[in-house]
XYZ file of C-alpha atoms in Angstrom:
732
model
C -11.608 29.654 -27.224
C -8.576 31.166 -25.517
C -10.773 32.698 -22.816
C -12.480 29.354 -22.264
C -9.180 27.503 -21.889
C -7.845 30.255 -19.599
C -10.921 29.930 -17.405
C -10.572 26.141 -17.379
C -6.912 26.342 -16.337
C -7.726 28.859 -13.605
C -10.489 26.592 -12.366
C -8.171 23.556 -12.261
C -5.433 25.479 -10.458
C -7.914 26.917 -7.983
C -9.363 23.472 -7.357
C -5.874 22.022 -6.833
C -5.062 24.817 -4.380
C -8.322 24.215 -2.508
C -7.708 20.481 -2.293
C -4.104 21.121 -1.235
C -5.308 23.366 1.586
C -7.846 20.760 2.727
C -5.195 18.028 2.682
C -2.804 20.274 4.616
C -5.382 20.738 7.381
C -6.280 17.040 7.351
C -2.677 15.880 7.534
C -1.940 18.381 10.322
C -4.740 16.845 12.393
C -3.966 13.228 11.471
C -1.983 12.583 14.652
C -5.278 12.748 16.521
C -6.203 9.556 14.664
C -2.810 7.948 15.207
C -2.832 9.020 18.828
C -6.084 7.206 19.469
C -4.944 4.185 17.459
C -1.509 3.694 18.983
C -0.923 5.698 22.141
C -4.198 5.586 24.080
C -4.761 9.133 25.222
C -1.644 10.896 23.939
C -3.279 12.279 20.791
C -2.854 15.938 21.760
C 0.780 15.497 22.749
C 1.556 13.621 19.552
C -0.127 16.343 17.464
C 1.914 19.061 19.166
C 5.127 17.087 18.682
C 4.353 16.444 15.026
C 3.533 20.102 14.280
C 6.747 21.271 15.945
C 8.711 18.733 13.947
C 6.943 19.901 10.761
C 8.032 23.493 11.355
C 11.564 22.326 12.060
C 11.990 20.166 8.959
C 10.200 22.685 6.708
C 12.595 25.429 7.761
C 15.434 22.951 7.361
C 14.396 22.161 3.778
C 14.423 25.841 2.810
C 17.747 26.457 4.562
C 19.338 23.335 3.053
C 18.368 24.411 -0.471
C 21.366 26.774 -0.422
C 23.706 23.779 -0.051
C 22.535 22.308 -3.360
C 22.813 25.516 -5.398
C 26.197 24.610 -6.885
C 25.815 20.839 -6.809
C 26.295 18.796 -9.962
C 26.312 15.244 -11.273
C 28.820 14.035 -8.682
C 26.431 14.976 -5.872
C 23.603 13.265 -7.759
C 25.612 10.026 -7.995
C 26.411 10.169 -4.265
C 22.773 10.814 -3.350
C 21.443 8.067 -5.597
C 23.993 5.579 -4.240
C 23.006 6.543 -0.691
C 19.344 5.997 -1.570
C 19.998 2.478 -2.881
C 22.054 1.521 0.184
C 19.381 2.902 2.518
C 16.711 0.899 0.699
C 18.748 -2.296 0.996
C 19.378 -1.507 4.663
C 15.648 -1.021 5.193
C 14.939 -4.454 3.698
C 17.648 -6.118 5.777
C 17.301 -4.410 9.163
C 13.798 -2.909 9.337
C 11.115 -4.797 7.459
C 10.999 -8.280 6.006
C 9.131 -8.599 2.698
C 5.998 -10.730 2.567
C 3.686 -11.508 -0.356
C 0.062 -11.148 0.749
C -3.385 -10.560 -0.740
C -3.402 -9.366 -4.367
C 0.407 -9.443 -4.869
C 0.526 -13.010 -3.539
C -2.261 -14.128 -5.875
C -0.573 -12.537 -8.887
C 2.894 -13.932 -8.147
C 1.603 -17.377 -7.209
C -0.392 -17.659 -10.439
C 2.673 -16.639 -12.475
C 4.736 -19.309 -10.683
C 2.110 -21.968 -11.362
C 2.052 -20.945 -15.034
C 5.787 -21.678 -15.174
C 5.748 -24.848 -13.074
C 2.472 -26.643 -13.824
C 0.083 -24.818 -16.143
C 2.209 -24.649 -19.325
C 1.970 -20.860 -19.522
C -1.821 -20.737 -19.218
C -3.689 -18.758 -16.570
C -6.198 -20.660 -14.447
C -9.543 -19.163 -15.461
C -11.369 -21.295 -12.900
C -9.893 -19.082 -10.189
C -12.629 -16.560 -9.470
C -10.070 -13.902 -8.572
C -8.861 -13.705 -12.162
C -12.442 -13.821 -13.371
C -13.273 -10.794 -11.232
C -10.132 -8.726 -11.835
C -9.039 -8.865 -15.504
C -7.004 -5.696 -14.874
C -4.371 -7.961 -13.261
C -3.985 -10.281 -16.259
C -1.186 -8.252 -17.827
C 0.914 -8.043 -14.669
C 0.523 -11.829 -14.217
C 1.882 -12.324 -17.743
C 4.826 -10.006 -16.998
C 5.640 -11.970 -13.837
C 5.293 -15.198 -15.827
C 8.005 -14.166 -18.278
C 10.171 -12.873 -15.432
C 9.887 -16.161 -13.526
C 10.406 -18.115 -16.740
C 13.691 -16.272 -17.253
C 14.686 -17.042 -13.647
C 13.809 -20.705 -14.193
C 15.983 -20.759 -17.323
C 18.840 -19.380 -15.196
C 18.220 -22.180 -12.638
C 16.953 -19.694 -10.025
C 14.048 -21.394 -8.269
C 13.822 -19.310 -5.081
C 12.036 -16.332 -6.586
C 11.395 -14.075 -3.622
C 14.691 -12.159 -3.583
C 14.572 -11.515 -7.369
C 10.952 -10.395 -6.986
C 11.867 -7.825 -4.343
C 14.845 -6.786 -6.472
C 12.414 -6.121 -9.337
C 10.399 -3.899 -7.014
C 13.470 -1.978 -5.859
C 14.586 -1.463 -9.458
C 11.099 -0.234 -10.453
C 10.993 2.323 -7.637
C 14.537 3.514 -8.325
C 13.868 3.846 -12.051
C 10.880 6.010 -11.112
C 13.118 8.102 -8.854
C 15.728 8.436 -11.612
C 13.132 9.535 -14.186
C 11.810 12.031 -11.628
C 15.371 13.364 -11.298
C 15.646 13.671 -15.097
C 12.316 15.510 -15.173
C 13.416 17.906 -12.441
C 16.732 18.563 -14.211
C 14.886 19.440 -17.417
C 12.427 21.534 -15.432
C 14.736 23.736 -13.328
C 18.297 22.481 -13.584
C 20.511 19.937 -11.869
C 20.586 21.746 -8.502
C 16.806 21.532 -8.302
C 16.981 17.862 -9.355
C 19.454 17.104 -6.557
C 17.102 18.722 -4.048
C 14.373 16.388 -5.308
C 16.710 13.417 -4.897
C 17.421 14.489 -1.325
C 13.680 14.606 -0.658
C 13.291 11.071 -2.011
C 15.971 9.923 0.439
C 14.003 11.427 3.335
C 10.545 10.422 2.085
C 9.231 7.353 4.003
C 7.144 6.235 1.008
C 10.382 5.477 -0.867
C 11.029 2.641 1.591
C 7.839 1.304 3.142
C 6.484 -0.271 -0.057
C 9.710 -1.980 -1.071
C 8.266 -5.086 0.557
C 5.097 -5.272 -1.568
C 5.647 -6.052 -5.252
C 2.541 -4.981 -7.118
C 1.244 -2.627 -9.797
C 1.279 0.398 -7.472
C 5.096 0.371 -7.449
C 5.755 -1.100 -10.899
C 3.603 1.607 -12.559
C 5.549 4.429 -10.839
C 8.248 4.705 -13.573
C 5.584 4.731 -16.304
C 3.760 7.672 -14.698
C 6.974 9.675 -14.446
C 8.206 8.672 -17.921
C 4.997 10.036 -19.482
C 5.482 13.360 -17.686
C 9.187 13.423 -18.600
C 8.468 12.995 -22.316
C 5.774 15.666 -22.042
C 8.402 18.048 -20.644
C 10.898 17.220 -23.396
C 8.297 17.766 -26.101
C 7.231 21.023 -24.443
C 10.779 22.410 -24.470
C 11.371 21.531 -28.156
C 15.133 21.076 -27.909
C 15.156 18.151 -30.363
C 15.352 18.023 -34.146
C 12.172 17.064 -35.980
C 13.109 13.414 -36.564
C 13.930 12.824 -32.892
C 10.787 14.683 -31.869
C 8.681 12.322 -33.965
C 10.358 9.388 -32.195
C 9.530 10.955 -28.835
C 5.865 11.285 -29.806
C 5.793 7.613 -30.802
C 7.571 6.716 -27.558
C 5.011 8.714 -25.581
C 2.163 6.713 -27.124
C 3.969 3.446 -26.403
C 4.572 4.339 -22.747
C 0.949 5.376 -22.350
C -0.292 2.027 -23.673
C 2.062 -0.182 -21.639
C 1.581 1.943 -18.514
C -2.186 1.632 -18.819
C -1.940 -2.156 -19.086
C 0.350 -2.311 -16.044
C -2.083 -0.235 -13.997
C -5.209 1.543 -15.293
C -4.619 4.559 -13.011
C -1.926 5.571 -15.514
C -4.879 7.046 -17.419
C -4.584 10.063 -15.076
C -1.234 11.417 -16.396
C -2.337 10.388 -19.907
C -5.387 12.650 -19.630
C -3.355 15.452 -18.020
C -0.710 15.415 -20.778
C -3.335 15.237 -23.533
C -5.256 18.164 -22.060
C -2.061 20.204 -21.729
C -1.094 19.828 -25.390
C -4.657 20.561 -26.543
C -4.722 23.750 -24.433
C -1.343 24.854 -25.822
C -2.588 24.324 -29.371
C -5.829 26.244 -28.753
C -3.965 29.135 -27.138
C -1.526 29.304 -30.053
C 1.569 28.638 -27.935
C 2.933 26.022 -30.333
C 4.940 27.145 -33.354
C 3.866 24.191 -35.476
C 1.149 24.343 -38.093
C -2.099 22.458 -37.649
C -0.899 19.798 -40.101
C 2.320 19.139 -38.150
C 0.387 18.996 -34.883
C -1.983 16.432 -36.402
C 0.977 14.354 -37.591
C 2.495 14.352 -34.090
C -0.826 13.509 -32.451
C -1.355 10.780 -35.043
C 2.058 9.286 -34.289
C 1.301 9.155 -30.559
C -2.212 7.771 -31.130
C -0.978 5.214 -33.665
C 1.789 4.004 -31.364
C -0.718 3.823 -28.508
C -3.208 1.732 -30.508
C -0.550 -0.607 -31.929
C 1.087 -1.177 -28.551
C -2.277 -1.499 -26.799
C -3.419 -4.194 -29.233
C -0.032 -5.891 -28.944
C -0.437 -6.129 -25.164
C -4.003 -7.360 -25.676
C -2.716 -10.114 -27.944
C 0.094 -11.009 -25.528
C -2.405 -11.519 -22.707
C -4.645 -13.493 -25.070
C -1.872 -16.042 -25.591
C -2.053 -16.982 -21.915
C -5.785 -16.932 -21.163
C -8.924 -18.410 -22.678
C -11.143 -15.353 -23.080
C -14.160 -17.485 -23.952
C -14.220 -18.578 -20.301
C -13.970 -15.022 -19.005
C -17.522 -14.260 -17.900
C -17.432 -13.061 -14.309
C -15.367 -9.864 -14.547
C -16.382 -6.918 -12.404
C -17.687 -3.823 -14.212
C -16.302 -0.339 -13.543
C -19.423 0.434 -11.511
C -18.347 -2.091 -8.852
C -15.468 0.103 -7.625
C -17.624 3.230 -7.721
C -20.280 1.428 -5.673
C -17.621 0.248 -3.212
C -16.317 3.804 -2.887
C -19.764 4.898 -1.675
C -19.833 2.408 1.212
C -20.028 4.515 4.384
C -19.379 1.568 6.717
C -16.009 0.772 5.119
C -15.044 4.409 4.515
C -14.971 3.743 0.781
C -12.283 1.076 1.161
C -12.435 -2.567 0.092
C -15.552 -4.325 1.367
C -16.095 -8.080 1.226
C -19.848 -7.580 1.463
C -19.781 -5.403 -1.664
C -17.602 -7.966 -3.407
C -20.026 -10.750 -2.492
C -22.960 -8.614 -3.664
C -21.460 -8.100 -7.127
C -20.360 -11.742 -7.336
C -23.914 -12.910 -6.675
C -24.870 -11.927 -10.240
C -23.591 -14.262 -12.984
C -22.963 -12.008 -15.990
C -21.159 -8.695 -16.366
C -24.324 -6.970 -17.605
C -26.293 -8.137 -14.569
C -23.458 -7.101 -12.267
C -23.383 -3.635 -13.806
C -27.151 -3.218 -13.517
C -27.131 -4.303 -9.859
C -24.181 -2.037 -9.023
C -25.841 0.978 -10.664
C -28.973 0.319 -8.632
C -26.990 0.187 -5.390
C -25.079 3.344 -6.372
C -28.397 5.169 -6.746
C -29.560 3.871 -3.371
C -26.393 5.008 -1.619
C -26.285 8.411 -3.291
C -29.923 9.132 -2.441
C -29.417 7.821 1.089
C -26.348 9.972 1.792
C -27.515 13.202 0.175
C -25.213 16.099 -0.649
C -23.743 16.418 2.853
C -23.192 12.688 3.087
C -21.357 12.644 -0.233
C -19.110 15.498 0.906
C -18.414 13.697 4.166
C -17.601 10.480 2.285
C -15.234 12.376 -0.026
C -13.498 13.868 3.019
C -13.151 10.466 4.679
C -11.568 9.009 1.541
C -9.183 11.953 1.124
C -8.201 11.600 4.769
C -7.423 7.903 4.444
C -5.688 7.909 1.063
C -3.657 11.126 1.310
C -3.612 12.675 4.800
C -2.475 9.595 6.757
C 1.212 9.160 6.059
C 1.623 5.426 6.700
C -0.268 4.464 3.501
C -1.340 1.265 5.281
C 2.267 0.061 5.543
C 2.214 -0.797 9.263
C -0.431 -3.485 8.915
C 1.232 -4.996 5.861
C 4.688 -4.965 7.468
C 3.334 -7.106 10.314
C 2.675 -10.039 7.974
C 6.128 -11.581 8.335
C 8.294 -13.363 10.865
C 11.782 -13.288 12.388
C 11.570 -9.512 12.371
C 14.886 -7.607 12.130
C 16.355 -5.805 15.098
C 15.153 -2.339 14.010
C 11.611 -3.430 13.139
C 9.989 -2.297 16.437
C 11.439 1.220 16.064
C 10.133 1.769 12.531
C 7.147 -0.535 12.003
C 6.448 -2.031 15.412
C 5.191 -0.948 18.804
C 8.042 1.535 19.509
C 7.823 3.484 16.253
C 6.629 6.803 17.687
C 9.654 8.764 16.480
C 9.353 7.377 12.969
C 5.582 7.852 12.888
C 5.944 11.486 13.925
C 8.549 12.052 11.223
C 6.371 10.342 8.597
C 3.406 12.558 9.367
C 5.525 15.706 9.675
C 7.012 14.979 6.251
C 3.510 14.517 4.811
C 2.359 17.858 6.272
C 5.467 19.579 4.888
C 4.762 17.961 1.508
C 1.287 19.458 1.290
C 2.492 22.822 2.597
C 5.128 23.211 -0.118
C 2.777 21.723 -2.725
C 0.249 24.409 -1.823
C 2.950 27.086 -2.110
C 3.840 25.791 -5.582
C 0.241 25.846 -6.826
C -0.488 29.294 -5.350
C 2.605 30.717 -7.039
C 1.498 29.143 -10.325
C -1.811 30.981 -9.976
C -0.001 34.213 -9.139
C 2.211 33.988 -12.250
C -0.864 34.032 -14.539
C 0.819 31.774 -17.087
C 0.657 28.068 -17.725
C 4.064 26.415 -17.849
C 4.891 22.727 -17.548
C 4.247 22.790 -13.783
C 0.549 22.977 -14.690
C 0.799 19.351 -15.922
C 2.146 18.227 -12.536
C -0.594 19.995 -10.578
C -3.240 18.721 -13.027
C -1.988 15.145 -12.578
C -2.107 15.500 -8.796
C -5.627 16.932 -9.005
C -6.709 13.998 -11.165
C -5.226 11.497 -8.711
C -7.104 13.008 -5.757
C -10.399 13.173 -7.674
C -9.944 9.608 -8.892
C -9.701 8.210 -5.367
C -12.714 10.278 -4.315
C -14.711 8.550 -7.051
C -13.078 5.103 -6.798
C -12.313 2.607 -4.064
C -10.170 4.366 -1.446
C -7.167 2.065 -1.272
C -4.439 3.776 0.736
C -1.448 2.039 -0.817
C -2.332 2.915 -4.415
C -1.209 6.556 -4.209
C 2.427 5.375 -4.294
C 2.634 5.593 -8.094
C 1.981 9.357 -7.858
C 4.810 9.909 -5.366
C 7.048 11.523 -7.985
C 4.335 14.026 -8.950
C 3.721 15.462 -5.504
C 7.438 15.331 -4.687
C 8.152 17.483 -7.762
C 5.534 19.986 -6.621
C 7.004 19.888 -3.109
C 10.507 20.621 -4.436
C 9.077 23.440 -6.548
C 7.452 24.939 -3.450
C 10.736 24.717 -1.512
C 12.571 26.434 -4.359
C 10.020 29.263 -4.465
C 10.232 29.727 -0.675
C 14.020 29.848 -0.892
C 13.896 32.507 -3.608
C 11.548 34.567 -1.440
C 13.864 34.287 1.586
C 16.898 35.167 -0.527
C 15.054 38.212 -1.899
C 14.377 39.380 1.648
C 18.069 38.906 2.474
C 19.169 41.082 -0.464
C 16.722 43.851 0.369
C 17.604 44.162 4.060
C 21.162 44.414 5.345
C 22.083 41.928 8.053
C 18.804 40.062 7.776
C 20.559 36.836 6.755
C 22.561 36.649 9.970
C 19.506 37.459 12.073
C 17.434 34.861 10.228
C 20.174 32.301 10.783
C 20.316 33.012 14.519
C 16.509 32.946 14.818
C 16.278 29.669 12.909
C 18.981 28.105 15.081
C 17.244 29.191 18.298
C 13.866 28.116 16.985
C 15.313 24.788 15.826
C 16.807 24.028 19.228
C 13.530 25.007 20.907
C 11.462 22.852 18.554
C 13.803 19.897 18.913
C 13.781 20.154 22.700
C 10.000 20.409 22.951
C 9.529 17.654 20.395
C 11.927 15.382 22.250
C 10.140 16.004 25.545
C 6.729 15.274 24.044
C 8.027 12.214 22.218
C 9.530 10.714 25.353
C 6.171 10.990 27.102
C 4.379 9.553 24.097
C 6.789 6.648 23.701
C 6.409 5.736 27.355
C 2.641 5.750 27.057
C 2.691 3.787 23.846
C 4.986 1.064 25.112
C 2.663 0.422 28.017
C -0.203 -0.377 25.698
C 1.686 -1.795 22.712
C 1.345 -5.371 21.576
C 3.918 -6.448 19.026
C 3.212 -9.230 16.542
C 6.360 -11.351 16.474
C 5.205 -14.112 14.125
C 2.782 -14.483 11.231
C 2.444 -17.479 8.990
C 3.320 -16.697 5.382
C 0.477 -15.181 3.329
C -1.491 -14.729 6.561
C -4.569 -12.974 5.060
C -4.905 -15.609 2.321
C -5.327 -18.637 4.560
C -7.735 -21.431 3.602
C -9.039 -24.566 5.381
C -6.373 -27.260 5.496
C -8.648 -29.864 3.877
C -8.957 -27.765 0.686
C -5.305 -27.204 -0.231
C -4.628 -30.722 -1.498
C -7.514 -32.776 -2.857
C -5.465 -35.976 -2.538
C -5.345 -35.490 1.228
C -9.005 -34.593 1.647
C -9.697 -38.163 2.690
C -7.480 -37.707 5.728
C -10.090 -35.437 7.231
C -12.689 -38.177 7.333
C -10.795 -39.685 10.257
C -8.752 -38.411 13.176
C -5.812 -36.212 12.224
C -2.812 -34.939 14.184
C -1.319 -31.645 12.943
C 2.058 -30.443 14.228
C 3.459 -27.001 13.394
C 7.056 -26.247 14.334
C 8.274 -22.668 14.751
C 12.032 -23.020 14.791
C 13.151 -19.629 16.049
C 10.901 -17.107 17.715
C 11.502 -13.454 18.525
C 13.657 -12.820 21.570
C 11.646 -12.925 24.801
C 12.622 -10.925 27.867
C 11.881 -12.007 31.402
C 8.371 -10.898 32.320
C 7.035 -10.799 28.748
C 3.867 -12.671 27.948
C 2.889 -14.187 24.598
C -0.356 -15.310 23.042
C -0.867 -17.581 20.043
C -3.854 -17.055 17.752
C -4.876 -19.974 15.506
C -7.392 -19.422 12.707
C -10.205 -21.888 12.071
C -13.099 -22.172 9.659
C -16.373 -23.285 11.215
C -17.997 -25.591 8.667
C -21.293 -25.945 10.561
C -22.693 -24.736 13.837
C -22.467 -27.404 16.504
C -25.616 -26.493 18.455
C -26.462 -27.591 21.917
C -29.503 -29.890 22.354
C -31.504 -27.073 23.939
C -30.692 -24.837 21.001
C -31.771 -27.494 18.494
C -35.092 -28.079 20.242
C -35.902 -24.389 20.603
C -34.878 -23.618 17.055
C -37.548 -25.945 15.657
C -40.272 -23.523 16.696
C -38.492 -20.245 15.890
C -37.311 -18.455 12.788
C -33.578 -18.063 12.251
C -33.762 -14.337 12.982
C -35.499 -14.954 16.306
C -33.073 -17.731 17.120
C -30.153 -15.389 16.576
C -31.885 -12.641 18.512
C -32.429 -14.929 21.477
C -28.857 -16.277 21.167
C -30.068 -19.848 20.768
C -27.405 -20.712 18.178
C -24.747 -21.085 20.816
C -22.069 -23.679 20.094
C -22.092 -26.693 22.340
C -19.207 -27.455 24.618
C -18.351 -30.742 22.885
C -14.563 -30.923 22.691
C -13.184 -31.397 19.181
C -9.417 -30.863 19.440
C -6.685 -31.259 21.982
C -4.278 -28.330 21.551
C -0.751 -28.426 22.979
C 2.086 -25.898 22.844
C 5.560 -27.249 23.660
C 8.835 -25.331 23.949
C 11.396 -26.695 21.466
C 14.269 -25.674 23.759
C 13.169 -27.133 27.092
C 10.487 -29.568 25.795
C 8.268 -28.132 28.521
C 4.537 -28.180 27.831
C 3.389 -24.558 28.013
C -0.258 -25.177 27.159
C -2.508 -28.222 26.947
C -6.281 -28.129 26.738
C -9.237 -29.618 24.899
C -11.123 -27.022 22.866
C -14.530 -26.705 21.246
C -16.390 -24.210 19.071
C -17.488 -22.377 22.190
C -13.893 -21.296 22.845
C -13.455 -19.558 19.466
C -13.869 -15.795 19.355
C -16.155 -13.871 16.995
C -13.599 -14.146 14.167
C -13.369 -17.940 14.492
C -9.969 -17.794 16.182
C -8.584 -19.741 19.113
C -6.515 -17.510 21.410
C -3.922 -19.312 23.547
C -2.317 -17.315 26.358
C 1.098 -18.622 27.343
C 2.612 -18.201 30.828
C 4.845 -15.224 31.529
C 8.511 -15.761 30.598
C 10.763 -16.388 33.600
C 14.052 -15.474 31.900
C 15.412 -13.998 28.692
C 15.410 -16.495 25.841
C 14.823 -17.039 22.138
C 11.978 -19.494 21.881
C 10.780 -21.946 19.295
C 7.488 -23.812 19.605
C 5.735 -26.997 18.605
C 1.981 -26.469 18.216
C 0.065 -29.769 18.112
C -3.623 -30.138 17.227
C -5.115 -33.622 17.744
C -8.664 -34.228 16.557
C -10.835 -36.050 19.100
C -14.178 -36.736 17.440
C -15.529 -38.432 14.344
C -16.871 -35.301 12.685
C -15.145 -32.055 11.706
C -17.177 -28.922 12.367
C -14.133 -26.634 12.738
C -11.082 -26.983 10.484
C -7.722 -25.222 11.003
C -6.555 -22.879 8.257
C -3.186 -22.946 6.512
C -1.202 -20.572 4.308
C -2.417 -20.538 0.730
C 0.691 -19.866 -1.364
C 3.553 -22.052 -0.096
C 5.809 -21.327 -3.085
C 6.104 -17.684 -1.992
C 8.020 -18.533 1.170
C 10.760 -15.983 1.863
C 11.716 -17.244 5.342
C 12.139 -20.699 6.906
C 9.718 -20.623 9.849
C 9.414 -24.339 10.422
C 7.163 -27.034 8.993
C 3.619 -28.364 9.210
C 3.201 -32.133 9.601
C -0.114 -33.944 9.110
C -0.095 -37.443 10.612
C 3.697 -37.356 10.508
C 3.929 -36.356 6.829
C 5.642 -33.050 6.055
C 3.625 -30.562 3.992
C 4.610 -27.361 2.187
C 2.165 -25.198 4.134
C 2.132 -23.349 7.457
C -0.619 -23.317 10.036
C -2.455 -19.984 9.831
C -1.530 -18.420 13.125
C 0.157 -15.458 14.740
C 2.164 -14.916 17.914
C 1.847 -11.623 19.779
C 4.025 -10.418 22.621
C 3.037 -8.109 25.465
C 5.769 -6.425 27.421
C 6.540 -7.062 31.034
C 5.160 -3.710 32.221
C 1.661 -4.569 30.992
C -0.808 -6.180 33.310
C -2.743 -8.916 31.520
């Protein structure tokens, strides 16, 4: 058995090293993607700049390790305090938080449970029918908001973001504890310094969801594994740790099912140690410890199950998605394995879970046979590229769903973020380089210490997202794992460099001079390339300066309040005020995009007559279903400062783009100003074929944008719209 477990461990380490090498190459070439996305033809220059910066910061990490050799708890306190202040500064001056998509649904449902639903989840909402994995986090938010309500705190957004910050920082602190147990406090302080520099520590502060809240649970499981491995406790305390490990596993799994990855890694590690005879305990004692962990897991798991059951009616839970749905979605070549609304609609079209599973399995077989072996490998590569190699983790798009952006927003998340983007990607490349060094040195040592658990967890995370839906933001909960491996790789590189210094006289001084010269050269070349790239990017950049709250979750205005549905059987005037816009410079040009839902095609008479004799497919092919030019709304945009009418026109379905949006181009600004707008939509006809959309979750409103009035009555919603600004040096 020992030979079998040895071979298995070698295989896992070799596979981790292979995946690390692939991710290193992918991340090194990722600026080609970013270059095409953001800088229009500067992909090569951006790649060169990023690689030079990677070499510079990698050498800097190894050189800076010497500074932390004699650091202690005082340095740790200073670093952790600096991290917290930087996170708060990021929230205040860089990126405004905004609840969107899944987080908005979860938080809004928890608020409604406190305010209106008497602690019961709305099982008529198809979202909670489809995704029962979010029931537990809704219940946790419910109790959190209930506590805030008891304390007379009714504006929940700041406490919600504070909960997210605390969750991330607890994860960082547990990572520090793990590193201190692993290789001492100096090594732990190096890890803390890496967290300060890591962009992922900051960019997801604005999104409060299971990917950040599960981070401390992942690291706590690995920390307890390390403590139990080192056996520094007495037997009674060790038994408590085993019970605590089972409890953390159960709660962590309920918070986010991906916690199963470190659970499996830790379980496999202890089984391998027992088989190889590395534990000093007898088989009976090992069974007692395993029984304690398993018993605590089962008891806590059933307790969480019962807690959720108090807030939902499980007899009405019939439309949940099976596991096969996410596997089927991960095989979608058109979406790159990411979320697909067509796949969601396909699974939803079947009423029961058994029928959904059968249909998903059938589509999985079709896609696997259609792609073949090469297609599957290509799909796996695409998913690895998106989830791990691209350093933004989808934060740029999510950061744009806000308004009144802070002064530093354009330089970190907006159109002028080239420097930050280059640093983000360079840090990601350096991460995979040092991670690869760590794994290769583990293989070279020919022994399996606790670092094997970290590499096994990372391997499981990568394989999971190859199999599952490739959601880029969900790797955040594994940040502590790959940062530990990165710090381990830096430490091993430093020991190698120090060994070279001891063996060769004067080599340290020469290395220092060479590194200084190389650093200046890299910085100079990087700066030159970046200046060119920034100039090119600013010429093509378009910065979103306003989004309505919960922008992706907008719904038709006549569906948000059933009492007001009758209003839309007659003419309606909607007025949206935007009190304070982003600062406009002379020469800038803005456009306003308003989202509609087309309820029925308003065909021209010619189209109706021709369609009678043709099938729908032929009608579409011959472009007969063209909307008529009958005007349905009069749209006006008025400046709140000067009361000048900037736009006024009657619009019809024919003027909507392919995404059912009306794009309004405002005149170029004549002078610098800070504008506010009044957007007025007046219905002209007797029938509504196109209905404006509004924000869906008004209670999750972190910023006062303005108000939406319907026939003079103030509502709690915002018109679903965005304002984009093009700079004065762009010709439009």
